Every structure is written in C-alpha cells, then in structure tokens.
Coordinates of C-alpha atoms in Angstrom, one line a residue:
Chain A
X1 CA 116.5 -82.9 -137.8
X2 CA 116.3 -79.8 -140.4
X3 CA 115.5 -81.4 -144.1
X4 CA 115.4 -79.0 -146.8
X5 CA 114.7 -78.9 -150.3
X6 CA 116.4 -78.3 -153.4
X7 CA 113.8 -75.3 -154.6
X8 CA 115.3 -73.2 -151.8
X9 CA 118.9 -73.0 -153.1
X10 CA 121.0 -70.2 -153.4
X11 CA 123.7 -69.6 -155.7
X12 CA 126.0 -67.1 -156.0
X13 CA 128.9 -66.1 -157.8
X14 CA 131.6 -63.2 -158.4
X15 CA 133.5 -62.8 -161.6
X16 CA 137.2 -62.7 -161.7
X17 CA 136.9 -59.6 -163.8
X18 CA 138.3 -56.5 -161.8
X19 CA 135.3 -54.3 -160.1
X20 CA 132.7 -57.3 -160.5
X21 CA 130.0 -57.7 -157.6
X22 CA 128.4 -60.8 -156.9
X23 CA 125.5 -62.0 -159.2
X24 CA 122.8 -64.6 -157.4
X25 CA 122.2 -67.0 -160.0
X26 CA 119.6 -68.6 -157.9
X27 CA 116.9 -68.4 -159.7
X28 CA 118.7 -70.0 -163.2
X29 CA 120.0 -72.8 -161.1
X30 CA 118.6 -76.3 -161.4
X31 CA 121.1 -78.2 -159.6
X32 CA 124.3 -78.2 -157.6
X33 CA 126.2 -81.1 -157.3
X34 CA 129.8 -81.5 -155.7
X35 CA 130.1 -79.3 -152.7
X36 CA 131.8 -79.1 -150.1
X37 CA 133.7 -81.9 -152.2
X38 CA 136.6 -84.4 -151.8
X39 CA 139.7 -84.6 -150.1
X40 CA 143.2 -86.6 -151.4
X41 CA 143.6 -89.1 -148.7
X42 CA 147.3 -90.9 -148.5
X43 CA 147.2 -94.5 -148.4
X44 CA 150.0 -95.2 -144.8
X45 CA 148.8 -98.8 -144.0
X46 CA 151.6 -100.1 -142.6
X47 CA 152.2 -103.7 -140.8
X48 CA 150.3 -103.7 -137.9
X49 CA 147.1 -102.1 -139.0
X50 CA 143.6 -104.0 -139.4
X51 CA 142.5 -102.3 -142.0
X52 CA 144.2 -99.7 -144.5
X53 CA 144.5 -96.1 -142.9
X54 CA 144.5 -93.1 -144.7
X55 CA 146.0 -89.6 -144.1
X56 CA 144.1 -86.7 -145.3
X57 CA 145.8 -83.9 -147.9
X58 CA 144.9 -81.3 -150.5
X59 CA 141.0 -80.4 -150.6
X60 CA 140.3 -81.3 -154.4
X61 CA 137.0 -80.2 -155.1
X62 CA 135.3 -80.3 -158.7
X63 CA 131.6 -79.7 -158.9
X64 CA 128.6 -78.7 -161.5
X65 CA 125.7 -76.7 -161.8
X66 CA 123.1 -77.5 -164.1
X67 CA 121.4 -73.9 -165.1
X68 CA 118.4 -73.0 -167.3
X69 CA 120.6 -70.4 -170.2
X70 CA 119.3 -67.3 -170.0
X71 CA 121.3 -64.3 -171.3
X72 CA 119.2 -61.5 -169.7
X73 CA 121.6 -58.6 -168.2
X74 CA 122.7 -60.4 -165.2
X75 CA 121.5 -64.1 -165.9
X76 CA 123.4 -67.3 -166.2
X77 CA 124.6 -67.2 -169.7
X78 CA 125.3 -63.3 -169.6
X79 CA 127.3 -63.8 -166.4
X80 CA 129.4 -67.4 -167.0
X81 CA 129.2 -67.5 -171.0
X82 CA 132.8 -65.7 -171.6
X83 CA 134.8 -67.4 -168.7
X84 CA 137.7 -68.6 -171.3
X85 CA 137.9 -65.2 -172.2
X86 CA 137.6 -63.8 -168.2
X87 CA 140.1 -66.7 -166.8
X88 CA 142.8 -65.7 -169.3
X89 CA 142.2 -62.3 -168.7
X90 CA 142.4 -62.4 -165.1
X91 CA 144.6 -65.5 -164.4
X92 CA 145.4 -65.0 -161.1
X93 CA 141.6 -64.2 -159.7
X94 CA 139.2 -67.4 -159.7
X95 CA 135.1 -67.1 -159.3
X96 CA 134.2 -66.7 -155.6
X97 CA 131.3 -69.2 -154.8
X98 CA 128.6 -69.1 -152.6
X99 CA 126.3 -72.1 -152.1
X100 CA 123.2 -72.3 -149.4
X101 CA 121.4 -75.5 -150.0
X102 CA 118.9 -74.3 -147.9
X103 CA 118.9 -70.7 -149.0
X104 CA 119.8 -67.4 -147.1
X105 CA 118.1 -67.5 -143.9
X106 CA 120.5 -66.5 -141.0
X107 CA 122.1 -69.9 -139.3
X108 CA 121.5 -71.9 -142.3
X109 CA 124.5 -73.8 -143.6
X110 CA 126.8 -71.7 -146.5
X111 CA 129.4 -73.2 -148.3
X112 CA 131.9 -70.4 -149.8
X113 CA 134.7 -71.2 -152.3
X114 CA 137.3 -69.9 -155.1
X115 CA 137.3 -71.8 -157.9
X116 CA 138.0 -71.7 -162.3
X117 CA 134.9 -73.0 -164.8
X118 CA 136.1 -76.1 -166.7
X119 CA 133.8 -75.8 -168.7
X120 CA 130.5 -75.4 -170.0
X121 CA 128.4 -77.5 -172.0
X122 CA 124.8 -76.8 -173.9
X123 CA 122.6 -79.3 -175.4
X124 CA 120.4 -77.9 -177.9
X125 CA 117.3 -79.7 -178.9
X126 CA 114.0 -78.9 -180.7
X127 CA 112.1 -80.8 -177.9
X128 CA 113.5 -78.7 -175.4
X129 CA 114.5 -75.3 -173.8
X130 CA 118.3 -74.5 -173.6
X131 CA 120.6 -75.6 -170.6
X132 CA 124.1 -75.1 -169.6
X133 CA 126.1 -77.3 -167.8
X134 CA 129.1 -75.9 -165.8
X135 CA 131.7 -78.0 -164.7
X136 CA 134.1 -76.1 -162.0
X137 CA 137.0 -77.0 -160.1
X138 CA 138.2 -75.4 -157.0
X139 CA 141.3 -73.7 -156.8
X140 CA 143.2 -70.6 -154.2
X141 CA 144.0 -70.9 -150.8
X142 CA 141.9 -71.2 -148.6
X143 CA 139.6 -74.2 -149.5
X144 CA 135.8 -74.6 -149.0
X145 CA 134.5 -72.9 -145.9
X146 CA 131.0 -74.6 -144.6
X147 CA 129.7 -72.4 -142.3
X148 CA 126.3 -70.3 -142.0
X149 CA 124.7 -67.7 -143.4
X150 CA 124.9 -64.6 -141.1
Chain B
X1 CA 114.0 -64.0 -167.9
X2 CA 114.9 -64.1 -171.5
X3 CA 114.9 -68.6 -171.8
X4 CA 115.8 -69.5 -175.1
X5 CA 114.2 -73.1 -176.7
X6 CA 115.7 -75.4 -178.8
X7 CA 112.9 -75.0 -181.2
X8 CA 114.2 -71.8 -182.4
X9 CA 118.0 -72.7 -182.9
X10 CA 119.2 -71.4 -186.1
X11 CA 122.8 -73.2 -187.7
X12 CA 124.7 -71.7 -190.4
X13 CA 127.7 -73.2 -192.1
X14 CA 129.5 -71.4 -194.4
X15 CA 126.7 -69.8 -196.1
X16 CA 124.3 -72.7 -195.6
X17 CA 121.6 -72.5 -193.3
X18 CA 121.0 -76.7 -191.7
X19 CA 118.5 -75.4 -189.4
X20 CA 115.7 -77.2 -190.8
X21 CA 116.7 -81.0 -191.0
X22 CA 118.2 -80.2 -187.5
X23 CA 117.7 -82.0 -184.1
X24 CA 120.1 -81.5 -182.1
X25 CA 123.3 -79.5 -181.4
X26 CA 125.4 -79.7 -178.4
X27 CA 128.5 -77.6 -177.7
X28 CA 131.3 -78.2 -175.5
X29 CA 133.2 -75.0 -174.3
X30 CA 136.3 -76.2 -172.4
X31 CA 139.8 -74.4 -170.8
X32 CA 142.4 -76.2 -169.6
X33 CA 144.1 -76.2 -166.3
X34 CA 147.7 -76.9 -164.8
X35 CA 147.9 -78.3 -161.7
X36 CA 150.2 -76.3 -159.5
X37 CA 149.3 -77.4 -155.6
X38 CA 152.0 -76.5 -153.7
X39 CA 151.8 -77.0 -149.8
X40 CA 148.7 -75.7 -148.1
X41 CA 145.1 -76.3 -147.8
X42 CA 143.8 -77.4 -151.5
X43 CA 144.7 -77.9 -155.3
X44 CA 145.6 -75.2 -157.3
X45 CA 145.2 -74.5 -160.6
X46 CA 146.2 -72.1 -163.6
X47 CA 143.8 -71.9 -166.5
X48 CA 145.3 -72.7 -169.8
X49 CA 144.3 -72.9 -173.6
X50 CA 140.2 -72.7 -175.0
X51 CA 139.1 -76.1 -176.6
X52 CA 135.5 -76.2 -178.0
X53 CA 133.5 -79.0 -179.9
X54 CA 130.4 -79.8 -180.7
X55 CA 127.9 -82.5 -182.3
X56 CA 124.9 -81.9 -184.6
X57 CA 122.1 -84.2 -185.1
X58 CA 120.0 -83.8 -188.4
X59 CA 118.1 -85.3 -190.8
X60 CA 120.1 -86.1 -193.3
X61 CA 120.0 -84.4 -196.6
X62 CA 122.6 -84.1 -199.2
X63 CA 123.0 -80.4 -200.1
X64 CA 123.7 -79.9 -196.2
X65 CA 125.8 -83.1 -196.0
X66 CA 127.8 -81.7 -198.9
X67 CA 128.7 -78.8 -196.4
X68 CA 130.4 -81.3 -194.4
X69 CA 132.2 -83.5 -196.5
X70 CA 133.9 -80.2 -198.0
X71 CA 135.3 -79.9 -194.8
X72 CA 136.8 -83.4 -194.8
X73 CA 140.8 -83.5 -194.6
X74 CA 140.8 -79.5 -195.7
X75 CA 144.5 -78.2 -194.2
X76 CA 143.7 -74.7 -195.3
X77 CA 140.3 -73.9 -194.9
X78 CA 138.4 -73.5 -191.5
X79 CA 135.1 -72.5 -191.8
X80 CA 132.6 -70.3 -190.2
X81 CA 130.0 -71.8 -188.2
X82 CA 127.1 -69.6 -186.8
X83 CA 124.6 -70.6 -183.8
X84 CA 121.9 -68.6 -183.2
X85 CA 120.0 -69.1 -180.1
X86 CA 117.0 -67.4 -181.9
X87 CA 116.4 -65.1 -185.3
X88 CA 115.4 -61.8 -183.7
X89 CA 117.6 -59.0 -183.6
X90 CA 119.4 -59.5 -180.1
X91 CA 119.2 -63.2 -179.7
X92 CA 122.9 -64.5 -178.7
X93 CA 125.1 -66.3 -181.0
X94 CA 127.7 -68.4 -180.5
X95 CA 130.2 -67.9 -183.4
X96 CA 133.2 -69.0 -184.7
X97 CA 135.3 -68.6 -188.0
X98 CA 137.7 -72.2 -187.3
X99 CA 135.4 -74.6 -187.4
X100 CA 137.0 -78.1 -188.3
X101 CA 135.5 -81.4 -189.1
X102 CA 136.3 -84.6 -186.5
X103 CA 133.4 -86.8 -187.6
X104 CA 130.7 -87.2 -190.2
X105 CA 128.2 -90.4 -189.8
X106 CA 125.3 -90.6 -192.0
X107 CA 122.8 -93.1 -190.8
X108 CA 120.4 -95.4 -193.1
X109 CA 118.5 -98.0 -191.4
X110 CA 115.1 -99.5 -193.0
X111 CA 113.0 -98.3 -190.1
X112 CA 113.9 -94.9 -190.3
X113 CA 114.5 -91.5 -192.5
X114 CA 118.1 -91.2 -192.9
X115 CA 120.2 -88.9 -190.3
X116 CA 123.7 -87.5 -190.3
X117 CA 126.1 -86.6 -187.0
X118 CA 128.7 -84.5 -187.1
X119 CA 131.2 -83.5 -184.5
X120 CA 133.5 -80.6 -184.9
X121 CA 136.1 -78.8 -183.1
X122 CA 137.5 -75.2 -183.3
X123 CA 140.9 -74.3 -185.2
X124 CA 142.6 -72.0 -181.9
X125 CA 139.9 -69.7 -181.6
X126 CA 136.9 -71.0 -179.5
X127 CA 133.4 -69.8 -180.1
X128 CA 132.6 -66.3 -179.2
X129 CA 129.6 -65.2 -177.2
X130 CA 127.5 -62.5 -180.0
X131 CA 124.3 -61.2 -180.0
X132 CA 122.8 -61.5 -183.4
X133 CA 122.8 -57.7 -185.3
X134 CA 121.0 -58.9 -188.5
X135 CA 119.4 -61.8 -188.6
X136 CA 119.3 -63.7 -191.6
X137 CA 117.2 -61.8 -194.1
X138 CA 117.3 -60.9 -197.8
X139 CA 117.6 -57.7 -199.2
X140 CA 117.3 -55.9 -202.9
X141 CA 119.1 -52.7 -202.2
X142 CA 121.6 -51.1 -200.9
X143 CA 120.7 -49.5 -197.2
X144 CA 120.9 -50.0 -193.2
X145 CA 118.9 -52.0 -191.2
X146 CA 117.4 -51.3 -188.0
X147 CA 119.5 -50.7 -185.1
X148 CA 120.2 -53.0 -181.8
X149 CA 120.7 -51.1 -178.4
X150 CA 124.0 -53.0 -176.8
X151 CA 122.8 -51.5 -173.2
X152 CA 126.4 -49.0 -173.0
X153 CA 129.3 -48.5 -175.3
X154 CA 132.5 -51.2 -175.0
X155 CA 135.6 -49.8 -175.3
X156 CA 137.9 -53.0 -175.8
X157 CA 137.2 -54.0 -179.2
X158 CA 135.4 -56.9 -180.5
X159 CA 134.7 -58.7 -183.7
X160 CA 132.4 -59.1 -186.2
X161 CA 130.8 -61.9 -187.9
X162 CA 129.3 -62.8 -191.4
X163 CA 127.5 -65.2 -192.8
X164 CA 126.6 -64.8 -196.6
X165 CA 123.9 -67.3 -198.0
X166 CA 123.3 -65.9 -201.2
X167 CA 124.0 -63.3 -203.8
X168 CA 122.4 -63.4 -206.5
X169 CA 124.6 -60.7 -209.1
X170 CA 127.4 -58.6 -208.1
X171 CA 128.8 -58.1 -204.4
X172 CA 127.9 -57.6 -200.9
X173 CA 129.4 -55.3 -199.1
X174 CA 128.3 -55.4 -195.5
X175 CA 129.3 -53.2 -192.3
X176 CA 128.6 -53.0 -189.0
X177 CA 127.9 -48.9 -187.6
X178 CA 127.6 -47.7 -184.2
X179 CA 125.8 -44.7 -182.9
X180 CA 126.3 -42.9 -179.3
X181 CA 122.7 -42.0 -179.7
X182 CA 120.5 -43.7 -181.9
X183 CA 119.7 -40.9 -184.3
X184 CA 122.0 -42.1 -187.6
X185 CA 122.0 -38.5 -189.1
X186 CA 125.3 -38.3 -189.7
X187 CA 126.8 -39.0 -186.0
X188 CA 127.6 -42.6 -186.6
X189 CA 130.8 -44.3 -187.8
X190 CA 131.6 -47.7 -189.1
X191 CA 132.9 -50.1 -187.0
X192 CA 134.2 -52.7 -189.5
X193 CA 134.1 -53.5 -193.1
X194 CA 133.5 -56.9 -194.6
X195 CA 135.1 -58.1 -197.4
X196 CA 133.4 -58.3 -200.3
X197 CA 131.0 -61.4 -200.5
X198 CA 129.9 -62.6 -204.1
X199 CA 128.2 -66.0 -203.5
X200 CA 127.7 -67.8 -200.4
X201 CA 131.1 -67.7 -197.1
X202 CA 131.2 -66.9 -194.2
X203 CA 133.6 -64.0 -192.9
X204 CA 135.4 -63.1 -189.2
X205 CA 136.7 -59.3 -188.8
X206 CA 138.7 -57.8 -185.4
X207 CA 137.0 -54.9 -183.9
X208 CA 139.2 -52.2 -182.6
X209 CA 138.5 -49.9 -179.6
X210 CA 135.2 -48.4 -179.0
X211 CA 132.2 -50.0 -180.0
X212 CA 129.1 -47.3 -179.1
X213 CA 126.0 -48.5 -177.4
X214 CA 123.7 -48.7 -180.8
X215 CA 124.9 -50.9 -184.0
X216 CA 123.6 -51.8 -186.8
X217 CA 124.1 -53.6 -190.3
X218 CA 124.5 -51.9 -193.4
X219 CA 125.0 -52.9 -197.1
X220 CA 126.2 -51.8 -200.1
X221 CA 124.5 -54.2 -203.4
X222 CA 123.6 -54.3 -206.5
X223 CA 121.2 -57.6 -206.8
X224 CA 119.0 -59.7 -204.5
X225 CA 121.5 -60.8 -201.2
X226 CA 120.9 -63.0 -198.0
X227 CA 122.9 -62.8 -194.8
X228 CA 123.4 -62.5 -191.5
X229 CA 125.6 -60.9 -189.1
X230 CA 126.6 -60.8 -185.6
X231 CA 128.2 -58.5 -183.0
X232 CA 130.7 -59.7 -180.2
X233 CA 132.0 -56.8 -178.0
X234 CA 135.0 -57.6 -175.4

C-alpha cells in the first residue's frame, strides 16, 4: 500500500492564452479537491433487475483548489486572476491541468485535464492572510487521463 | 512569494476610504458557461458573460454607511469601488467603476458595537486585476510621483482608475505617464487624462495601445488633494 500526503502535491496549469507554457502552482496550492471527478450514470432498471442499474455517460467533472493569493510574476493570483478576461479571449482553448497527489516522482499517479475557471472567490479578513478559491469545471474532449508521471 | 494579509486591505468607495471600520470583504469573480456536450467522452462547455459580487463586513459608522445608502435604488449612477490588497506602490487592486448595491444590513444588538453588511454586484463590467500606481496620498502641488516598473511594456491597452477623496480648492487633474526607460526627461508620454476632479468620485478611463514598462502618476493642482490611482494593462 503506497499512502501519501497532501504536502507533496503538485499542481500545474497552462493558460489558454496563445504561446503560454505551463506554470507549477505547487507551492500556492493548499488543497485540491474533485479529481479525477464524476461521471453521468443513466438510470435503465428495468423489470427483472434486483436492484436499479446504471449505464455510465459523459465524464462531468467540476473541482477546486484552494490557493494561498500571491501575485508574484508567475504565482497563483498573477497566473489565474484574469481568466474572464483570458476565457473570452480565447474561447475555444480551456486551462490544461496537471494534478500529482503525490508529486512528480516517475510512476506516481498523474491526473491531466482541460477544463474553464468558474470562478474564483477571495475572502478578505483582518485576522487573516488572503486566499483564493477556484472553482473549475472540466470541459474538451478528451476527459481526465489518470495515469503516471513519466 | 509576495502573500498579501488581510490586515492591510485598503476599500475605497467613491472617494471614501471604509478601510478602518472594516472586517471583512469577500469577492466573488464568476463566468458563466453553456453546456454544449455533444457525443463523446465528457461535458463541454463555452464560457459566457463575467458576474462579480461581493460582501463587506464593518463596523458600522454613519459617514461610511451614508456611502451606501446613496447607492440605494440609483438607476443612473454606478460607482467606483477600489480594493487594494495593500498601500505600497505595486500592491494589486481589484477595481471596478459599476459597482451596484444588493443589500445594506446594519446591525444593533445590546451586546455588541453596531456593524453594517453590504453586498454588491458589478454593473457589466467585472472587477479588473490593477496594480496600485499611487497609493492613496495627499499632495499640495502640482508634480509627478515616483514611478512603478510594470516588468515590460503591454501593447493591448488598458485602463485606468481613480479614486478622489479630497480636494480641498480648485481641481485635480491627474494622469497616468509611461516611460520606455525610467529617466522622465522628456521621453515619456501620457497615457490617459482624468477628468477633472473637484471634491471627492471616483473615475474609470480606457487605455489605448502601448502602455511602456515604467508609469507613473501625475497632477496638475492648485490646493491641498488626496487620491489614488491604479493601473490595469491587458
């Protein structure tokens, strides 16, 4: 059995915006939640059947990141804070994903994705330092691929 | 890492700076999105309109609540709503000029000071994503300030943003100037022109075409003035 801990994330994403590289938003990242996500399942119980059966569909993912802000060249704010702007801009291009829950070392699971910011939220309080909350739904082709890193 | 703390969060409102009686703020920066799955592996999607809100907690007091009750049932008058994650030249903003008024609660309980909430939305344009040129100061004369390096010139436009808090004679006339190399002797040019502010508002202007990599704020007055000003390249 392989546990692993939530300190050895890695996150990555890449812009929609035309010539963007991939930015590791590791180190902002608090939390990931969601992934690899859910699937539509048809209810086709019919007469005959025990219990109800389901047929699987469409991959419907929607997940969130919780991220310390930070809006250093290349940190969280800097690099999600215009996505209205960037996803209106570049319609037909999503945010490609990368999520390692147990970080980069070769063989260890990846989950890859394309998929649009819903939004993002940011408490503000005296007590406190500032946080965004991104809320992102997956959208393309080609679904979530788990596989490993290589 | 440049992590920002709530401590240092700076509001302005049309001219009125709520930053000390305030608690909390929380924003909300959505987009919309169509479903359009057609056969295949997953849902697809097609992002739509911006819709931002927010909510401020404060303590309440009536010269800041009067702010808000202006904005009660006003069809013609969106106002300008500064959030400054900081008051150093550089700090990011979050700015809009169509800031409307959903909710206004004021709070008074016997076992407690009295505290207002607000909750706002944005008239079609969201917030915008600044970085704070001048941050609120006060000058006596006419002049420049110093200049913030924006890391490389923009070439797509952007806007600029005002807020005015007080003027004591006169006018304000501020602008925002870029620089390709820092040395303001004669090089630069101005990027926009804000109208001129006698008493306290709040002011959007569009930004056309290149922005160079150094700005900075300059005025034009003839009394004692307060204000600050932000910077949103595209």
């Amino acid at each position: 059995m392989a546990k692993s801990h939530g300190r050895l994330l890695s996150f990555k994403v890449q812009s929609p915006s035309t010539g963007s590289a991939q930015v590791d938003l590791s180190s902002y990242t608090q939390e990931v939640s969601g992934l690899p996500g859910e699937q539509d399942l048809a209810d086709v119980t019919a007469a005959g059947n025990v219990g109800h059966a389901t047929y699987p569909g469409l991959q419907n993912a929607t997940f969130n990141t919780k991220m310390v802000f930070d809006d250093a060249a290349g940190a969280s704010w800097t690099t999600l804070g215009a996505f209205q702007n960037v996803q209106q801009t570049y319609p037909s291009t999503q945010w490609a994903v990368a999520y390692a829950p147990h970080g980069t070392t070769a063989g260890y699971a990846l989950m890859t994705c394309y998929a649009y910011i819903k939004s993002i939220a940011i408490p503000g309080k005296v007590t406190d330092a500032n946080f965004m909350n991104v809320s992102w739904a997956l959208t393309g082709t080609t679904g979530v691929t788990v596989g490993v890193n290589t | 890492m440049a992590i920002r703390y709530g401590r240092n969060l700076q509001i302005y409102v049309r001219g009125i700076d709520i930053s000390g009686e305030m608690n909390e703020i929380s924003t909300l920066s959505e987009q919309e999105m169509a479903d359009v799955s057609v056969p295949g592996v997953q849902h697809q999607l097609y992002p739509g309109l911006a819709k931002d809100s927010g909510t401020i907690q404060t303590i309440y007091n009536s010269t800041d609540s009067a702010v808000f009750v202006a904005m009660r049932q006003n069809t013609t008058d969106d106002y300008g709503m500064m959030i400054a994650f900081g008051s150093t030249a550089g700090n990011p903003v979050y700015a809009s000029n169509n800031v409307t008024l959903k909710a206004n609660s004021i709070k008074g309980i016997i076992t407690d000071i009295n505290r207002a909430n607000y909750s706002f939305d944005t008239n079609n344009y969201p917030f915008e994503e600044c970085k704070l040129i001048y941050p609120k100061g006060t000058i006596t004369a006419t002049g420049q300030a110093a200049s913030y390096d924006g890391g490389a010139s923009t070439g797509l436009g952007g806007a600029g943003y005002l807020q005015v808090f007080g003027v004591s004679t006169g006018t304000l006339v501020a602008s925002i100037q870029d620089s390709s190399t820092d040395a303001w002797a004669g090089e630069q040019t101005t990027t926009c022109t804000f109208t001129a502010a006698s008493s306290a508002e709040s002011q959007r202007i569009t930004i056309s075409g290149t922005i160079k990599e150094y700005t900075r704020a300059a005025y034009t007055v003839t009394s004692t003035c307060t204000f600050a000003v932000a910077l949103k390249r595209y």
